[in-house]
mmCIF file of C-alpha atoms in Angstrom:
data_model
loop_
_atom_site.group_PDB
_atom_site.id
_atom_site.type_symbol
_atom_site.label_atom_id
_atom_site.label_comp_id
_atom_site.label_asym_id
_atom_site.label_seq_id
_atom_site.Cartn_x
_atom_site.Cartn_y
_atom_site.Cartn_z
ATOM 1 C CA MET A 23 2.185 53.277 27.778
ATOM 2 C CA THR A 24 3.412 56.663 26.333
ATOM 3 C CA ARG A 25 2.291 58.299 23.291
ATOM 4 C CA ILE A 26 5.306 57.384 21.415
ATOM 5 C CA ALA A 27 4.830 53.650 22.618
ATOM 6 C CA LEU A 28 1.520 53.766 21.115
ATOM 7 C CA ARG A 29 2.543 55.054 17.894
ATOM 8 C CA LEU A 30 5.240 52.573 17.469
ATOM 9 C CA ALA A 31 2.575 49.700 18.100
ATOM 10 C CA ALA A 32 0.293 51.190 15.559
ATOM 11 C CA LEU A 33 2.806 51.436 13.040
ATOM 12 C CA ALA A 34 3.856 47.818 13.684
ATOM 13 C CA THR A 35 0.313 46.536 13.545
ATOM 14 C CA LEU A 36 0.001 48.389 10.242
ATOM 15 C CA ALA A 37 3.245 47.102 8.850
ATOM 16 C CA LEU A 38 1.981 43.445 9.621
ATOM 17 C CA ALA A 39 -1.341 44.017 7.926
ATOM 18 C CA GLY A 40 0.387 45.153 4.928
ATOM 19 C CA CYS A 41 2.539 42.278 4.690
ATOM 20 C CA GLY A 42 -0.576 39.953 4.915
ATOM 21 C CA GLY A 43 -0.905 40.218 1.130
ATOM 22 C CA ILE A 44 2.774 39.290 0.125
ATOM 23 C CA LEU A 45 3.582 36.549 2.638
ATOM 24 C CA PRO A 46 3.407 33.098 1.161
ATOM 25 C CA GLN A 47 0.252 31.302 1.832
ATOM 26 C CA PRO A 48 0.479 27.559 3.158
ATOM 27 C CA ALA A 49 0.473 25.088 0.264
ATOM 28 C CA ALA A 50 -2.709 23.064 -0.316
ATOM 29 C CA PRO A 51 -2.465 19.443 0.745
ATOM 30 C CA PRO A 52 -1.847 17.200 -2.013
ATOM 31 C CA PRO A 53 -4.355 14.847 -3.481
ATOM 32 C CA LEU A 54 -4.577 11.424 -1.652
ATOM 33 C CA TYR A 55 -4.497 8.265 -3.167
ATOM 34 C CA ARG A 56 -5.132 4.582 -1.984
ATOM 35 C CA LEU A 57 -5.131 0.896 -3.131
ATOM 36 C CA THR A 58 -7.769 -1.575 -3.080
ATOM 37 C CA PRO A 59 -7.675 -5.391 -1.631
ATOM 38 C CA ALA A 60 -7.371 -8.066 -4.159
ATOM 39 C CA ALA A 61 -10.921 -8.814 -5.168
ATOM 40 C CA GLN A 62 -10.671 -12.642 -4.890
ATOM 41 C CA GLY A 63 -7.872 -15.377 -5.398
ATOM 42 C CA PRO A 64 -8.022 -18.565 -7.004
ATOM 43 C CA ALA A 65 -10.905 -21.003 -6.322
ATOM 44 C CA ALA A 66 -11.237 -21.609 -2.773
ATOM 45 C CA PRO A 67 -11.196 -25.101 -1.597
ATOM 46 C CA GLN A 68 -14.400 -26.280 0.114
ATOM 47 C CA ARG A 69 -13.367 -25.256 3.666
ATOM 48 C CA ALA A 70 -11.000 -22.641 4.959
ATOM 49 C CA VAL A 71 -7.758 -23.879 6.699
ATOM 50 C CA PRO A 72 -8.275 -23.990 10.271
ATOM 51 C CA THR A 73 -5.555 -21.527 11.108
ATOM 52 C CA GLN A 74 -5.465 -18.108 12.891
ATOM 53 C CA LEU A 75 -3.108 -16.136 10.871
ATOM 54 C CA VAL A 76 -1.688 -12.698 12.086
ATOM 55 C CA ILE A 77 -0.202 -10.282 9.554
ATOM 56 C CA ASP A 78 2.786 -8.241 10.402
ATOM 57 C CA ALA A 79 3.256 -4.933 9.160
ATOM 58 C CA PRO A 80 5.514 -5.384 6.175
ATOM 59 C CA GLU A 81 9.109 -4.031 6.792
ATOM 60 C CA ALA A 82 10.395 -1.327 4.148
ATOM 61 C CA GLU A 83 13.388 0.922 4.193
ATOM 62 C CA ALA A 84 12.694 4.489 5.482
ATOM 63 C CA ALA A 85 12.536 5.961 2.012
ATOM 64 C CA LEU A 86 9.537 3.679 1.097
ATOM 65 C CA ASP A 87 7.803 3.558 4.432
ATOM 66 C CA THR A 88 6.208 7.012 4.039
ATOM 67 C CA THR A 89 2.887 8.303 2.851
ATOM 68 C CA ARG A 90 4.985 9.843 -0.264
ATOM 69 C CA ILE A 91 4.394 7.901 -3.598
ATOM 70 C CA ALA A 92 7.867 6.739 -4.798
ATOM 71 C CA LEU A 93 9.301 6.868 -8.235
ATOM 72 C CA ALA A 94 12.648 5.766 -9.733
ATOM 73 C CA ARG A 95 14.595 6.772 -12.612
ATOM 74 C CA GLY A 96 17.274 4.462 -12.317
ATOM 75 C CA PRO A 97 18.433 1.457 -10.150
ATOM 76 C CA THR A 98 20.316 3.746 -7.453
ATOM 77 C CA SER A 99 17.922 6.706 -7.290
ATOM 78 C CA LEU A 100 14.503 7.207 -5.543
ATOM 79 C CA ASP A 101 12.378 10.349 -5.705
ATOM 80 C CA TYR A 102 8.681 11.246 -5.078
ATOM 81 C CA PHE A 103 5.716 12.667 -7.037
ATOM 82 C CA ALA A 104 5.245 16.241 -5.921
ATOM 83 C CA ASP A 105 1.709 16.436 -5.547
ATOM 84 C CA ALA A 106 0.368 13.190 -4.510
ATOM 85 C CA ALA A 107 0.362 11.037 -1.446
ATOM 86 C CA TRP A 108 -0.873 7.851 0.130
ATOM 87 C CA THR A 109 -3.527 7.788 2.619
ATOM 88 C CA ASP A 110 -1.345 6.021 5.037
ATOM 89 C CA ARG A 111 2.163 5.152 5.594
ATOM 90 C CA LEU A 112 3.226 2.258 3.189
ATOM 91 C CA SER A 113 3.689 -0.350 5.806
ATOM 92 C CA SER A 114 0.142 0.481 7.451
ATOM 93 C CA MET A 115 -1.578 0.512 4.177
ATOM 94 C CA LEU A 116 -0.253 -2.686 2.939
ATOM 95 C CA GLN A 117 -0.928 -4.605 6.272
ATOM 96 C CA ALA A 118 -4.594 -3.340 5.937
ATOM 97 C CA LEU A 119 -4.698 -4.224 2.486
ATOM 98 C CA LEU A 120 -3.401 -7.840 2.999
ATOM 99 C CA ILE A 121 -5.760 -8.376 5.851
ATOM 100 C CA ALA A 122 -8.704 -7.230 3.732
ATOM 101 C CA SER A 123 -7.471 -9.367 0.820
ATOM 102 C CA PHE A 124 -7.230 -12.558 2.873
ATOM 103 C CA ASP A 125 -10.719 -11.778 4.182
ATOM 104 C CA LYS A 126 -12.176 -11.475 0.706
ATOM 105 C CA ALA A 127 -10.656 -14.842 -0.352
ATOM 106 C CA ASP A 128 -12.092 -16.546 2.757
ATOM 107 C CA ARG A 129 -9.420 -19.373 2.562
ATOM 108 C CA ILE A 130 -7.972 -18.850 6.256
ATOM 109 C CA ALA A 131 -10.077 -19.435 9.184
ATOM 110 C CA ALA A 132 -9.175 -16.106 11.007
ATOM 111 C CA VAL A 133 -6.880 -13.304 9.962
ATOM 112 C CA GLY A 134 -6.123 -9.979 11.745
ATOM 113 C CA PRO A 135 -3.076 -7.854 12.826
ATOM 114 C CA GLN A 136 -0.712 -8.896 15.162
ATOM 115 C CA ASN A 137 -2.170 -6.515 17.962
ATOM 116 C CA GLY A 138 -5.466 -7.987 17.613
ATOM 117 C CA GLU A 139 -7.372 -10.264 19.760
ATOM 118 C CA LEU A 140 -6.447 -13.631 17.769
ATOM 119 C CA ARG A 141 -4.619 -16.505 19.410
ATOM 120 C CA ALA A 142 -2.481 -16.821 16.324
ATOM 121 C CA ASN A 143 -0.628 -19.830 15.514
ATOM 122 C CA VAL A 144 0.789 -18.692 12.398
ATOM 123 C CA ALA A 145 2.307 -15.232 11.530
ATOM 124 C CA LEU A 146 2.926 -13.687 7.837
ATOM 125 C CA VAL A 147 6.099 -11.749 7.942
ATOM 126 C CA SER A 148 7.054 -9.731 4.896
ATOM 127 C CA SER A 149 9.380 -7.196 3.666
ATOM 128 C CA VAL A 150 8.986 -4.804 0.760
ATOM 129 C CA THR A 151 12.141 -4.038 -1.590
ATOM 130 C CA HIS A 152 10.271 -2.446 -4.287
ATOM 131 C CA PHE A 153 7.044 -0.239 -4.364
ATOM 132 C CA GLU A 154 7.553 2.527 -6.901
ATOM 133 C CA ALA A 155 6.939 3.969 -10.278
ATOM 134 C CA ALA A 156 9.991 2.672 -12.449
ATOM 135 C CA TYR A 157 10.784 4.964 -15.302
ATOM 136 C CA GLY A 158 12.567 3.704 -18.294
ATOM 137 C CA SER A 159 14.105 5.773 -21.294
ATOM 138 C CA GLU A 160 10.860 7.286 -22.355
ATOM 139 C CA GLY A 161 7.064 6.922 -21.941
ATOM 140 C CA PRO A 162 5.012 6.182 -19.007
ATOM 141 C CA PRO A 163 6.575 4.221 -16.120
ATOM 142 C CA LYS A 164 5.671 0.785 -14.923
ATOM 143 C CA TRP A 165 4.537 0.231 -11.369
ATOM 144 C CA ARG A 166 6.868 -2.370 -9.653
ATOM 145 C CA ILE A 167 6.311 -4.358 -6.609
ATOM 146 C CA GLU A 168 8.714 -6.900 -5.056
ATOM 147 C CA ILE A 169 7.736 -8.501 -1.602
ATOM 148 C CA THR A 170 9.291 -11.242 0.389
ATOM 149 C CA ALA A 171 7.078 -13.107 2.555
ATOM 150 C CA LYS A 172 7.738 -15.777 5.350
ATOM 151 C CA LEU A 173 5.452 -17.975 7.310
ATOM 152 C CA VAL A 174 6.339 -18.525 11.153
ATOM 153 C CA ARG A 175 4.766 -20.502 13.566
ATOM 154 C CA MET A 176 3.458 -18.888 16.762
ATOM 155 C CA PRO A 177 4.392 -18.301 19.526
ATOM 156 C CA GLU A 178 7.841 -19.767 19.104
ATOM 157 C CA ARG A 179 8.290 -17.999 15.554
ATOM 158 C CA THR A 180 9.828 -20.968 13.932
ATOM 159 C CA PHE A 181 10.289 -20.940 10.245
ATOM 160 C CA ILE A 182 7.574 -22.594 8.069
ATOM 161 C CA ALA A 183 8.160 -21.426 4.589
ATOM 162 C CA ALA A 184 9.386 -18.159 2.447
ATOM 163 C CA ARG A 185 8.855 -17.006 -0.942
ATOM 164 C CA SER A 186 9.156 -13.742 -2.993
ATOM 165 C CA PHE A 187 6.485 -12.177 -5.132
ATOM 166 C CA ALA A 188 6.885 -9.448 -7.981
ATOM 167 C CA ALA A 189 4.667 -7.828 -10.261
ATOM 168 C CA GLU A 190 5.262 -5.107 -12.936
ATOM 169 C CA VAL A 191 2.284 -3.239 -14.566
ATOM 170 C CA PRO A 192 2.732 -0.521 -17.229
ATOM 171 C CA ALA A 193 0.889 2.672 -16.515
ATOM 172 C CA ALA A 194 -1.515 4.032 -19.523
ATOM 173 C CA HIS A 195 -0.305 7.454 -19.166
ATOM 174 C CA ASN A 196 2.338 9.362 -17.488
ATOM 175 C CA THR A 197 -0.023 11.014 -14.857
ATOM 176 C CA VAL A 198 -0.702 10.217 -11.125
ATOM 177 C CA PRO A 199 -4.142 8.730 -11.514
ATOM 178 C CA ALA A 200 -3.035 6.307 -14.219
ATOM 179 C CA ILE A 201 0.039 5.386 -12.297
ATOM 180 C CA VAL A 202 -1.872 4.699 -9.221
ATOM 181 C CA THR A 203 -4.301 2.632 -11.378
ATOM 182 C CA ALA A 204 -1.245 0.497 -12.569
ATOM 183 C CA ALA A 205 -0.119 0.247 -8.876
ATOM 184 C CA ASP A 206 -3.396 -1.106 -7.823
ATOM 185 C CA ASP A 207 -3.414 -3.661 -10.834
ATOM 186 C CA ALA A 208 0.155 -4.720 -9.776
ATOM 187 C CA TRP A 209 -0.969 -5.020 -5.916
ATOM 188 C CA HIS A 210 -3.852 -7.312 -7.007
ATOM 189 C CA ARG A 211 -1.603 -9.628 -8.600
ATOM 190 C CA VAL A 212 0.970 -9.808 -5.725
ATOM 191 C CA ALA A 213 -1.760 -9.826 -3.047
ATOM 192 C CA SER A 214 -3.573 -12.737 -4.742
ATOM 193 C CA ASP A 215 -0.324 -14.693 -5.070
ATOM 194 C CA VAL A 216 0.344 -14.227 -1.380
ATOM 195 C CA VAL A 217 -3.019 -15.291 -0.439
ATOM 196 C CA ASP A 218 -2.902 -18.295 -2.524
ATOM 197 C CA TRP A 219 0.560 -19.338 -1.537
ATOM 198 C CA THR A 220 -0.298 -18.982 2.224
ATOM 199 C CA ALA A 221 -3.517 -20.852 2.068
ATOM 200 C CA THR A 222 -1.925 -23.773 -0.003
ATOM 201 C CA THR A 223 1.284 -24.010 2.211
ATOM 202 C CA LEU A 224 -0.800 -23.946 5.409
ATOM 203 C CA ALA A 225 -3.175 -26.542 4.010
ATOM 204 C CA ARG A 226 -0.460 -29.095 3.955
ATOM 205 C CA PRO A 227 -0.499 -31.812 6.874
ATOM 206 C CA GLY A 228 1.250 -30.337 9.633
ATOM 207 C CA ARG A 229 1.849 -26.911 8.386
ATOM 208 C CA SER A 230 -1.150 -25.264 10.142
#
């Protein structure tokens, strides 16, 4: 390498070193939040329904099925909190929460994911239409959840029953931790209702 080339390389190295202090640094990852399973549904019967139930991952539009925590300021808009995220994509998180909620309630003999080892005779299929902080004219938002659930007989996947579930819980403050707490409370209501409806429906003669 010639002397001129060596000088140019040294100058380039110095220039890069000098820019190191002014180049933007990578943004810190946002705080992560997660919800918890419903603690327990209504009083369980004497024995669990003798059904092997698989829980499909809930379907949701792409704007909701993400790790970002959604908010809505009107019926036709959707945005996200800038510095917060779920620990997993919404559909995966809710699938795991539903399975855990069924396990805690102990009202179905066996519950697991679709790709597990169960030889399921019933599947719970659901879709999420709302899972966001809904802002009104002023003050903290309400956390809004709307889910439609269907029970289908396996393996032919014939229809058994369907029902919609919804809950709204106001946040105590307009902060992400308070809003996530409201989301957790709303989720507990919906998950408990889903567990109770599923167990009650499958306990009827011929349903399980």
